[in-house]
XYZ file of C-alpha atoms in Angstrom:
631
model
C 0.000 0.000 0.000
C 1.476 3.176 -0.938
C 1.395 6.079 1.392
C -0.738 9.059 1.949
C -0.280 12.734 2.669
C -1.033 15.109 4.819
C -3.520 17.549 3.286
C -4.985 14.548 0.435
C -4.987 11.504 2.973
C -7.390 9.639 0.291
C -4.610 10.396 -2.801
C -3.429 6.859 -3.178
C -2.982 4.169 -6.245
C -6.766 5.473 -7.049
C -6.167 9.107 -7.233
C -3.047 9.407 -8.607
C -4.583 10.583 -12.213
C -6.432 12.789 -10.876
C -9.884 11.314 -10.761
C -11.513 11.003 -7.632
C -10.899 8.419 -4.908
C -13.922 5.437 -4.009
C -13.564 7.845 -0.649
C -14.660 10.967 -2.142
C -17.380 9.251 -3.789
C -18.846 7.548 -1.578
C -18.819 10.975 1.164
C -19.723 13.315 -1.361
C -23.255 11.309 -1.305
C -22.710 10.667 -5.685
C -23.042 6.720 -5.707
C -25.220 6.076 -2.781
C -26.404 1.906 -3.902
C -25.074 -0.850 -5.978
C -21.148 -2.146 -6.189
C -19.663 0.879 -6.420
C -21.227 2.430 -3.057
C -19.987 -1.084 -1.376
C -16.659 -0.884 -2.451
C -16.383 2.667 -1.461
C -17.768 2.234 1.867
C -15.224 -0.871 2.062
C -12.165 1.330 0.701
C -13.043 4.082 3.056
C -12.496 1.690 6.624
C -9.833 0.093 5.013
C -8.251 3.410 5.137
C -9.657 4.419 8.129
C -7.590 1.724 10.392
C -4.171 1.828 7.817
C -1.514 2.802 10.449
C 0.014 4.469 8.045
C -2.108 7.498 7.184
C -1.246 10.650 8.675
C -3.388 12.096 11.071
C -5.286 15.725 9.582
C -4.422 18.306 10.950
C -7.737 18.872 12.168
C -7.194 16.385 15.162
C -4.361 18.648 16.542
C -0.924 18.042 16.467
C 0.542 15.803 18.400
C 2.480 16.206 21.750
C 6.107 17.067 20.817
C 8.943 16.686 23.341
C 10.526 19.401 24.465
C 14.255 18.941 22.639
C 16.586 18.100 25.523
C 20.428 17.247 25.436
C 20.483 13.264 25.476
C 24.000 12.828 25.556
C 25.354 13.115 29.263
C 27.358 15.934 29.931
C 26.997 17.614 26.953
C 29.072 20.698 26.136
C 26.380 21.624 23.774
C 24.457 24.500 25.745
C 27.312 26.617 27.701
C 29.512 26.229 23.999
C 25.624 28.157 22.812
C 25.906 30.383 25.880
C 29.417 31.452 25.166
C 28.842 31.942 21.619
C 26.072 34.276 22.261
C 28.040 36.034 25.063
C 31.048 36.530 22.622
C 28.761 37.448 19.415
C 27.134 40.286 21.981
C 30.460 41.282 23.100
C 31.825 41.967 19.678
C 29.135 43.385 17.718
C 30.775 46.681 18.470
C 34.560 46.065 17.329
C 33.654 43.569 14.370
C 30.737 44.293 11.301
C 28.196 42.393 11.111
C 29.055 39.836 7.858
C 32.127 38.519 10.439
C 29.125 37.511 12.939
C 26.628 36.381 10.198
C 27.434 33.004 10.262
C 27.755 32.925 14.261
C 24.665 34.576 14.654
C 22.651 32.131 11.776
C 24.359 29.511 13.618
C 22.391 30.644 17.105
C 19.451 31.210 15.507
C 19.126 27.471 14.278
C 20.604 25.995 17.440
C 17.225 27.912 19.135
C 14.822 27.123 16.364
C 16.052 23.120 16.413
C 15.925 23.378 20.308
C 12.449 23.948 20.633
C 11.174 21.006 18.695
C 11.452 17.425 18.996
C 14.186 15.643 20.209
C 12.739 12.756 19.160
C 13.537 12.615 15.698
C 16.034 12.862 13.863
C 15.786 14.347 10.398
C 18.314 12.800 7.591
C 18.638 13.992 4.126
C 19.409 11.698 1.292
C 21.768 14.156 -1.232
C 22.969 13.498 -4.270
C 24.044 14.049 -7.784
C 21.454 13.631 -10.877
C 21.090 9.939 -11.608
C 23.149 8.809 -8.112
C 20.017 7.050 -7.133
C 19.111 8.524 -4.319
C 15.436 8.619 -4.868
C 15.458 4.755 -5.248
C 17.045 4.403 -1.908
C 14.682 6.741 -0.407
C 11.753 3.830 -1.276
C 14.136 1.415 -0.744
C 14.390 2.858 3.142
C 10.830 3.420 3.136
C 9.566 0.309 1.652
C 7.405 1.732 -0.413
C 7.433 3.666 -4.179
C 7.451 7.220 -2.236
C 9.594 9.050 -4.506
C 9.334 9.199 -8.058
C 12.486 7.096 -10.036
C 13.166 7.522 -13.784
C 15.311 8.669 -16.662
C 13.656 11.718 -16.551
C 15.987 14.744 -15.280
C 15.317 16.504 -12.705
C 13.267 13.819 -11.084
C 12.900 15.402 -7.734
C 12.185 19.018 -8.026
C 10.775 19.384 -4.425
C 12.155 18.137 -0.978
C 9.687 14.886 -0.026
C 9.776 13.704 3.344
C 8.760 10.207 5.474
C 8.261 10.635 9.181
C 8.452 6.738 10.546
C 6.374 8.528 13.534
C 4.124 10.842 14.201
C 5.014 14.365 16.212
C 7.529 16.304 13.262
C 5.471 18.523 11.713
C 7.610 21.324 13.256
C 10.471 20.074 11.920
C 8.815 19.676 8.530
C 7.654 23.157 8.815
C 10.725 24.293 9.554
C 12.137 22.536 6.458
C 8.837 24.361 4.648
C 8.586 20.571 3.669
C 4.393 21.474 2.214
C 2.181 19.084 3.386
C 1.240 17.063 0.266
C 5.170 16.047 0.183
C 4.722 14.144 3.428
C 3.960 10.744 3.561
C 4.704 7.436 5.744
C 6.920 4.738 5.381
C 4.962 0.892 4.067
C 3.597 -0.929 6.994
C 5.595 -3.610 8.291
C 9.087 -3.003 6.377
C 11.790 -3.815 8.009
C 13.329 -2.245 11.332
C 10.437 -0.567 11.597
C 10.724 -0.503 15.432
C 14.501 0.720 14.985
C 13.616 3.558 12.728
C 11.487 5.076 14.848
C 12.111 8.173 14.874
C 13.480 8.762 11.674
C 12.119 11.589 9.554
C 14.043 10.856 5.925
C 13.933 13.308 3.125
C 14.625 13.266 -0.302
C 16.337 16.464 -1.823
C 16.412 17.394 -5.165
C 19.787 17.088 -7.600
C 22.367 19.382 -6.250
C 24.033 19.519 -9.562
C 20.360 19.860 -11.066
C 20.424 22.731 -13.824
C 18.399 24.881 -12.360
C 19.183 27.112 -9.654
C 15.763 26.949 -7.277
C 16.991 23.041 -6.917
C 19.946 23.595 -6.069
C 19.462 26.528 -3.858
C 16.201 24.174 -1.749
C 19.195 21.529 -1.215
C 21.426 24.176 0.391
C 18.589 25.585 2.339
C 17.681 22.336 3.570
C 21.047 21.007 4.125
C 21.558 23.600 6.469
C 18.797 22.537 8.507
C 18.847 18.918 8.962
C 20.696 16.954 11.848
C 22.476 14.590 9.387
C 22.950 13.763 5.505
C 23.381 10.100 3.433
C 25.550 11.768 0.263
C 24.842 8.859 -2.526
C 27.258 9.023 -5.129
C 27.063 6.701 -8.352
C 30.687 4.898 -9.852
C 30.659 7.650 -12.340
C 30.408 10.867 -10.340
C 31.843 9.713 -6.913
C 34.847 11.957 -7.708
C 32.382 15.083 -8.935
C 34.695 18.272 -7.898
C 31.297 20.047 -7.527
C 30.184 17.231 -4.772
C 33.855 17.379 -3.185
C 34.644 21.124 -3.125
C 30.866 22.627 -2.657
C 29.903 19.946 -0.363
C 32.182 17.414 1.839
C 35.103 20.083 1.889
C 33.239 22.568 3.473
C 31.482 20.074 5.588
C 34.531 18.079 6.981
C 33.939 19.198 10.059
C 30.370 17.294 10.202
C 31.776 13.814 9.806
C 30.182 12.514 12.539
C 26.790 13.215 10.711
C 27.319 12.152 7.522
C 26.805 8.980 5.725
C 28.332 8.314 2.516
C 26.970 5.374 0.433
C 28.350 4.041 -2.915
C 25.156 3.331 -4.825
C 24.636 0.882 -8.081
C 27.712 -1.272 -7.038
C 25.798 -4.126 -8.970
C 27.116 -2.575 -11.953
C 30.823 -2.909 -10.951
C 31.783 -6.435 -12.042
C 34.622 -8.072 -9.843
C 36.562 -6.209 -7.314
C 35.854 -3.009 -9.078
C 33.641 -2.053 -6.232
C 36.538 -2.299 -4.141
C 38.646 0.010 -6.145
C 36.062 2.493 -6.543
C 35.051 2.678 -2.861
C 38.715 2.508 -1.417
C 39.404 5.570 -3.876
C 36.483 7.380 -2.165
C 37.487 6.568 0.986
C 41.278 8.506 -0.127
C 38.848 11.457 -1.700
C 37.328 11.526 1.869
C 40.671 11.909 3.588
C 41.764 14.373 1.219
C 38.569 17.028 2.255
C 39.691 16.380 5.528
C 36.781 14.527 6.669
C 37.287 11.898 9.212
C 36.275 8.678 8.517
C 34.296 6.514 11.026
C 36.777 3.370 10.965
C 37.910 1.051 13.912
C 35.491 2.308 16.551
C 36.651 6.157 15.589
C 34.401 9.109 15.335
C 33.610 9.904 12.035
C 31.759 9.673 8.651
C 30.370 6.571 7.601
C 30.890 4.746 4.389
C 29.573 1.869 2.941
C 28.539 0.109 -0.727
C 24.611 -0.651 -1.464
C 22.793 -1.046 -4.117
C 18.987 0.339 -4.194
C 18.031 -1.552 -7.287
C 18.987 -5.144 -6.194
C 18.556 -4.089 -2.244
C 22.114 -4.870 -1.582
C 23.754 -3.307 1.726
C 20.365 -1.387 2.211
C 19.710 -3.939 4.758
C 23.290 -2.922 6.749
C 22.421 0.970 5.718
C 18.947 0.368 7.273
C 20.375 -1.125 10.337
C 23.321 1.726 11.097
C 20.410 4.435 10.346
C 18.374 2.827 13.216
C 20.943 2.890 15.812
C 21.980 6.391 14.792
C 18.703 7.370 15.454
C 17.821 5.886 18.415
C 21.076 7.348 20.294
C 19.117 10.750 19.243
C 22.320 12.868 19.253
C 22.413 13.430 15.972
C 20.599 16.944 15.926
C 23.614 17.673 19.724
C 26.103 16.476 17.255
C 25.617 18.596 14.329
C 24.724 21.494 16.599
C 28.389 21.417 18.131
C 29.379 20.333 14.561
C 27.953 24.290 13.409
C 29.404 25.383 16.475
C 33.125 24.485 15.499
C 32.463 25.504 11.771
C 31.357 29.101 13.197
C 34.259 28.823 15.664
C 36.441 28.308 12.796
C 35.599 31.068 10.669
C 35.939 33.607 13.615
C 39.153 32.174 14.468
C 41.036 35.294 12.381
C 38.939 37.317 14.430
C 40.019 36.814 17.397
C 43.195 34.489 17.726
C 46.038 36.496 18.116
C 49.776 36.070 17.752
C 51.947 35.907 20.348
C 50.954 37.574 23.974
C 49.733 41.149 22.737
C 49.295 43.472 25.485
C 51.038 46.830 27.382
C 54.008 46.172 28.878
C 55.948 47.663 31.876
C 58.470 48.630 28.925
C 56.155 49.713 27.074
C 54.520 51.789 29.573
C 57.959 53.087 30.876
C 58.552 54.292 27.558
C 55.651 56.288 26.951
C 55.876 57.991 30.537
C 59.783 58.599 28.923
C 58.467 60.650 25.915
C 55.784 62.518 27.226
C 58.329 63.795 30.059
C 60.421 64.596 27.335
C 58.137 66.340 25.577
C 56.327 68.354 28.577
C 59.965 68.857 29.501
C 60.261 67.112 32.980
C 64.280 67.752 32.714
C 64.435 70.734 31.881
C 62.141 71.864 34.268
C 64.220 69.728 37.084
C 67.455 71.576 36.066
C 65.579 75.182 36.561
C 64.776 74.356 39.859
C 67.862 73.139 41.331
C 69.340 76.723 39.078
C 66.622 78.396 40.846
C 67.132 76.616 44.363
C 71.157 77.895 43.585
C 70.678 81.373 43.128
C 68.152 81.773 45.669
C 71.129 80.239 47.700
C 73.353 83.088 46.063
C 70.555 85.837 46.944
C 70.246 84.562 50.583
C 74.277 83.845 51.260
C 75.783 86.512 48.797
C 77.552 89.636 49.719
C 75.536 92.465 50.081
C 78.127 94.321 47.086
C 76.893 91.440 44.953
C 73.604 91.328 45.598
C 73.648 95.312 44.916
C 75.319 94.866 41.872
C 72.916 92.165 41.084
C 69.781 94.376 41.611
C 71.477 97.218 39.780
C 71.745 94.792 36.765
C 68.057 93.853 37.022
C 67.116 97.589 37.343
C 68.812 98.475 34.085
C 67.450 95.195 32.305
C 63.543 95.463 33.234
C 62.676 92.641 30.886
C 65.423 90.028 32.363
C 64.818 85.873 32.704
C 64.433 87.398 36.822
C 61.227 89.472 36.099
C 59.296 87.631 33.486
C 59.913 84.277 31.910
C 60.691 83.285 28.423
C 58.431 81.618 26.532
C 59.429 78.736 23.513
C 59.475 79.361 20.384
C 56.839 78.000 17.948
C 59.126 75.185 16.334
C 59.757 74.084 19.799
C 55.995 74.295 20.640
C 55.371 72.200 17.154
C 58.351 69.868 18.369
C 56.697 69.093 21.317
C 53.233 68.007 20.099
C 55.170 65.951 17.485
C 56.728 63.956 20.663
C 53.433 63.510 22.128
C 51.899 62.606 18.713
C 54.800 60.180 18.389
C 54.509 58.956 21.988
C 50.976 58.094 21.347
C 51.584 56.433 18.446
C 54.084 53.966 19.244
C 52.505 53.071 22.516
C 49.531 52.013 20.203
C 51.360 50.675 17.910
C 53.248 48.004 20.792
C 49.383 47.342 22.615
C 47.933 46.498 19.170
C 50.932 43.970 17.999
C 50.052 40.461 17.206
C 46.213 41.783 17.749
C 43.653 40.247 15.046
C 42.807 43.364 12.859
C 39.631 44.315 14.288
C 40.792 44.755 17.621
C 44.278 46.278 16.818
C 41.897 48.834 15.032
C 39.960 49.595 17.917
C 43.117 49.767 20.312
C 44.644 52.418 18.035
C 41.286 54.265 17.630
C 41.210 54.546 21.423
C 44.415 55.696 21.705
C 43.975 58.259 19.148
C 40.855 59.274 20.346
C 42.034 60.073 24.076
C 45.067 61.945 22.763
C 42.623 64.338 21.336
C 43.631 67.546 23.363
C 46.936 65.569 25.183
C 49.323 68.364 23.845
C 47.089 71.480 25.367
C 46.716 69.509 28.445
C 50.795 69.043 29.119
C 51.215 72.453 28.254
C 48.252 73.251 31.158
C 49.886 70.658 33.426
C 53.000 72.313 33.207
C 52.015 75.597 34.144
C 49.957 74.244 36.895
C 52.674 72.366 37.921
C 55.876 74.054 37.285
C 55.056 77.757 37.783
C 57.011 79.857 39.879
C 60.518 78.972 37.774
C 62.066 81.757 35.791
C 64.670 80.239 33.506
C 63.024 77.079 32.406
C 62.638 76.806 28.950
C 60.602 74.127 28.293
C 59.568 72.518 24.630
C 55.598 73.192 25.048
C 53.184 75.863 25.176
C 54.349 77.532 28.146
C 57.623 78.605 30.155
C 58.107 76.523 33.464
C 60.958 76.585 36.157
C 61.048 75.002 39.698
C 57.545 72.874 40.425
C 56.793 73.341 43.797
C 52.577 73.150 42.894
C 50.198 70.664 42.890
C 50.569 67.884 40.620
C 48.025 67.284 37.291
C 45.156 64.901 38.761
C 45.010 66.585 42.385
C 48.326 66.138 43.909
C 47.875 68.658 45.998
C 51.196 70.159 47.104
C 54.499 69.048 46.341
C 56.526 66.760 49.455
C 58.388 70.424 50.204
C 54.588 71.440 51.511
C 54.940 74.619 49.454
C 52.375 76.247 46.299
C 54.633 77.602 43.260
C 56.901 79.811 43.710
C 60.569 79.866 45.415
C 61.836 77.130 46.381
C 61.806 76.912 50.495
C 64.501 78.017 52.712
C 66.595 75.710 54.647
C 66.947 76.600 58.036
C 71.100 77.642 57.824
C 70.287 79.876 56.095
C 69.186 82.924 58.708
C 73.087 81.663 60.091
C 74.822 82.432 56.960
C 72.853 85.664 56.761
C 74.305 86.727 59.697
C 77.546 85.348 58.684
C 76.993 87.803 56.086
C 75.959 90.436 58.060
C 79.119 90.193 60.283
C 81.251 89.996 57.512
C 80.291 93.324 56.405
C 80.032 94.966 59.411
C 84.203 94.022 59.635
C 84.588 95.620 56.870
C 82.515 98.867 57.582
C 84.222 98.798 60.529
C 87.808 98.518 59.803
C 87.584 100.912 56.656
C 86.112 103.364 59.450
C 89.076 102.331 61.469
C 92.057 102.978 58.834
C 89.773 106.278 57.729
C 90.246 107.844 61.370
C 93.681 107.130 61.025
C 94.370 108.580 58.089
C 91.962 111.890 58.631
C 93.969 112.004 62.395
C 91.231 111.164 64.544
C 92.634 107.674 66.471
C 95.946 107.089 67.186
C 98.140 105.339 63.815
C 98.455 101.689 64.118
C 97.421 100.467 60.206
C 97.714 96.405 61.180
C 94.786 95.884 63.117
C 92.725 97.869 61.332
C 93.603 96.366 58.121
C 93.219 92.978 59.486
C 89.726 93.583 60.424
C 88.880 95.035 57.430
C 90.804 91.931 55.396
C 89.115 89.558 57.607
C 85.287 90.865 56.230
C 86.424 91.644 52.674
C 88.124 87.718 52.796
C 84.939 86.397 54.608
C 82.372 87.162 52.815
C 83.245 85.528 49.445
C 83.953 82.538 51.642
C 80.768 82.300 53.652
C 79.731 82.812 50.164
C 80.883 80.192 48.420
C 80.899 77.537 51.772
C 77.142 78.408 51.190
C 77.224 77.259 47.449
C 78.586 74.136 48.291
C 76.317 73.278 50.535
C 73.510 74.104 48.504
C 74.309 71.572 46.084
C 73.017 68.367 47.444
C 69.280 70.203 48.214
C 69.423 71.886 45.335
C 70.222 68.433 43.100
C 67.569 67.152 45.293
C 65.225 69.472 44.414
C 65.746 69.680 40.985
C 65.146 65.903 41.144
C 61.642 65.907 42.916
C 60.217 68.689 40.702
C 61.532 66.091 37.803
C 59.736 63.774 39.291
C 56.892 65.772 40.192
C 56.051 67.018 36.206
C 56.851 63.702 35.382
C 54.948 61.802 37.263
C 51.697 64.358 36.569
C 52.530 63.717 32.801
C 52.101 59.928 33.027
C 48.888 60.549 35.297
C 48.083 63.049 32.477
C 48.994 60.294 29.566
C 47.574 57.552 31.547
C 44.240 58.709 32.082
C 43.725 59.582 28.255
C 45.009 57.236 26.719
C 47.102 54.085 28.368
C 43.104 53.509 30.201
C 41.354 53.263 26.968
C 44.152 51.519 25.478
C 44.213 49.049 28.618
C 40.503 49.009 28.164
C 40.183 47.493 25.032
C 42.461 44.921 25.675
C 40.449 43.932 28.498
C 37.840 43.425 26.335
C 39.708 41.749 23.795
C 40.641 39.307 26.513
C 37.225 38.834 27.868
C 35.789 38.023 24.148
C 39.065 35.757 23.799
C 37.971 33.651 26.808
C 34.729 33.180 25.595
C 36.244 32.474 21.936
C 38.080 29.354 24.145
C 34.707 28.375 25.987
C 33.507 28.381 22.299
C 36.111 25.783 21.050
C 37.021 23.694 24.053
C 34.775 21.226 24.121
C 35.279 21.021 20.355
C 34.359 17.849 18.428
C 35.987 18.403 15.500
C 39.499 19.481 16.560
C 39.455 23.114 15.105
């Protein structure tokens, strides 16, 4: 008895012309006596109790079981979970055609989820005039699918559900319900095909384009695929390199059957199949041999029913494992994994650095000039030494000099000139640059992009904030000339980023005064006074006044003129070491508010975006860990 379908349940060997079934007849109330109204009303309970009709869809479908992961401790669901973490987490470093196939992948994985898990749908591919509509009856014991010379012969995808419950898979195939039918009561292992939902696709190397484009669309969907190549086009490079190349990584779902052996005389079958076997290899798909995962390959012939028996037999413990639909889930998962690889895999360890880092604080100091603005304070610290321990004759020279030059480095400081300016936002430009340049190495192109975009983006405005950082920290200074915007000298101010006040507890302006020297002052002060006193001394001799006696007088005198260069100069030497030692913390002041500065703009963003990177990178491993395919 052949089978039925779904929306013409009474289309069988009596309505295949057209004409209308002994059924239809005998309900539509035409032939009511005689013969023919007995044999309808005979044909119509035959069909009534034929287990093989499918139910209309009137009755309600039937209850479907929620899809479940059958194999214990499958990796299936958190591989889904990270894959959906990691497509979120990258939609805004990658485009969307690098997350198409990850994201068509999800979509299925969801869609397949939420029907049955207990069947398993199989495809039966092929090339035109492979055969594969003959072993489609030959599976279903029945003349389901039509066979000829004819080309195409299939133009549609027909399918056989050995139970009931898979209309949403069939709908999701957009398998129409006059292509569905059941398999021929009592075939064979019809208790270990149950389950199975087989369909037959059309040609893939069919001429026109809407059959070849419904076995791509279907192929896609199903959990696993019997490819049925003939003697003649076994080694088709349209099968190999459209089909089992690109789906190597599916092995463990795919069957691939040598049809019409009974045409190979001898131990040509032999030949031809070990030679498929080595075309296998050569895709890179894994063949199931010795107990070893893989693809499954075998001889038959659907004309004399040769090997469909052992076919039959592997199909029905495939299905009744029902992990077919878990294995070619994770199968899509490594194929999605695969192609995102360049995305996200990178070379080497890429990442900032303490050298890196060190050498970026180096050339923004350089350019908000940290050194030179360390050498004007200890010069400053020095002649503020000179000012406090210096003769008074000097220092009234000194002021006499100032007097006459009102627009001295003393009164008002010197600002760079504009090449040094432009000099100095080169540096930082440079700086910024090459500390993007060493965070994005060995980074897969996307993200190296987006590490360089954030370092160029926080720069924005760098160069006006050094020259404001330096001012803010560095004013007070005189002689400083540094390469930026703005003059600075000895930083004694708060620090870019809320420092607050330098270690010396002082704002800007002079550097502080250590507590010898009041002493030397006095020094100084006594000095002088020895002179005053002896030149009075040797003046009242001379003019008559006191008693001659030039020695004493002279020595006095000598002793303040001698003195006070040497208090002088004792004073200079000791100044040295606080004055190095200030110069040194006002370097390390400006410096350390230009790496706050440069930090803050753009080593965060920079450090952000790897941090990202590495987050998406961990979920890329969760991806492919549990991997069954080895990529």
């Amino acid at each position: 008895m052949t089978a039925v379908t779904d929306e013409n349940p009474g289309q069988g060997r009596g309505g295949a012309d057209g004409a209308a079934s002994p059924r239809e007849a005998a309900g539509s109330g035409g032939w009511d006596d005689g013969l023919i109204a007995r044999r309808a009303q005979a044909a119509r309970a035959e069909a009534e109790q034929t287990p093989d009709e499918i139910p209309p869809e009137d009755d309600g479908p039937p209850p479907v079981e929620a899809y479940v992961d059958t194999e214990s401790g499958s990796p299936l669901r958190p591989r889904l979970d990270a894959l959906r973490e990691l497509v979120g987490l990258s939609r805004a470093r990658l485009d969307r055609a690098a997350l198409a196939e990850a994201g068509r992948v999800l979509d299925e994985a969801a869609a397949r989820q939420r029907l049955s898990s207990r069947h398993t749908v199989v495809a039966i591919a092929g090339a035109s005039g492979s055969g594969k509509s003959a072993l489609f009856n030959a599976l279903a014991g029945a003349q389901l699918s039509e066979t000829g010379l004819r080309r195409p012969t299939t133009s549609s995808p027909l399918a056989c559900s050995w139970t009931d419950g898979a209309a949403g898979l069939l709908d999701r195939l957009a398998v129409p319900g006059r292509l569905r039918r059941r398999p021929q009561p009592g075939a064979a292992a019809d208790e270990a095909l149950q389950g199975l939902v087989l369909v037959d696709l059309p040609d893939h190397d069919s001429a026109a384009r809407g059959h070849r484009d419904q076995v791509d669309r279907v192929l896609a969907l199903v959990d696993a695929v019997i490819w049925v190549v003939d003697p003649e086009k076994y080694a088709d490079a349209a099968l190999h390199e459209r089909y089992l190349r690109p789906l190597a990584g599916h092995a463990e779902v795919t069957f691939v059957v040598l049809n019409q052996i009974d045409r190979l005389p001898g131990e040509a079958a032999d030949l031809v199949l070990d030679d498929l076997r080595r075309l296998l290899d050569e895709d890179g798909m894994a063949l199931g041999e010795h107990g070893e995962p893989g693809a499954t390959v075998l001889p038959l012939s659907a004309l004399t029913g040769e090997g469909v028996g052992e076919l039959r037999e592997l199909l029905g413990r495939f299905v009744q494992d029902r992990t077919a639909a878990t294995r070619r889930l994770s199968a899509d998962v490594d194929a999605a994994a695969a192609r995102l690889r360049p995305v996200y895999v990178a070379e080497g360890r890429p990442g900032l650095g303490e050298q890196a880092r060190e050498e970026f604080t180096d050339r923004l100091a350089e350019a908000v000039g940290a050194a030179a603005a360390g050498q004007a304070a200890e010069r400053e610290w020095r002649r503020n030494a000179g000012r406090a321990c210096g003769t008074p004759w000097l220092r009234l020279w000194r002021w006499y000099e100032s007097a006459r030059q009102p627009g001295s480095r003393d009164h008002a400081p010197l600002a760079a000139p504009p090449e040094e300016r432009i000099t100095a936002r080169q540096r930082v430009e440079q700086a910024v640059r090459t500390v993007a340049d060493d965070a994005a190495a060995g980074l897969p192109g996307p993200w190296a992009q987006a590490v360089r975009e954030a370092a160029v983006h926080g720069a924005q405005g760098l160069p006006d904030a050094l020259d404001e950082l330096a001012d803010r920290v560095g004013g007070g200074g005189a002689d400083a000339r540094r390469p930026g915007d703005a003059a600075g000298a000895a930083p004694g101010g708060p620090a870019a980023g809320g420092a607050g006040e330098g270690r010396s507890g002082r704002g800007a302006g002079k550097p502080p005064r250590p507590a010898w020297w009041p002493a030397a002052v006095l020094a100084q002060v006594a000095m002088t006074l020895l002179q005053i006193f002896g030149g009075l001394w040797l003046a009242g001799q001379i003019i008559g006044v006191l008693e001659p006696g030039l020695l004493t007088p002279s020595l006095v005198m000598l002793a303040g003129i001698v003195g006070g260069p040497l208090v002088e100069w004792s004073c200079a030497a000791a100044a040295r070491g606080p004055a190095r030692r200030y110069g040194q913390e006002a370097e390390r002041r400006l410096r350390e508010a230009a790496a706050a500065c440069g930090r803050a703009r753009v080593l965060d963003p920079v450090s952000a975006e790897l941090v990202r990177y590495r987050e998406v990178r961990e979920r890329y491993v969760a991806v492919t860990e549990f991997s069954t395919t080895g990529r």
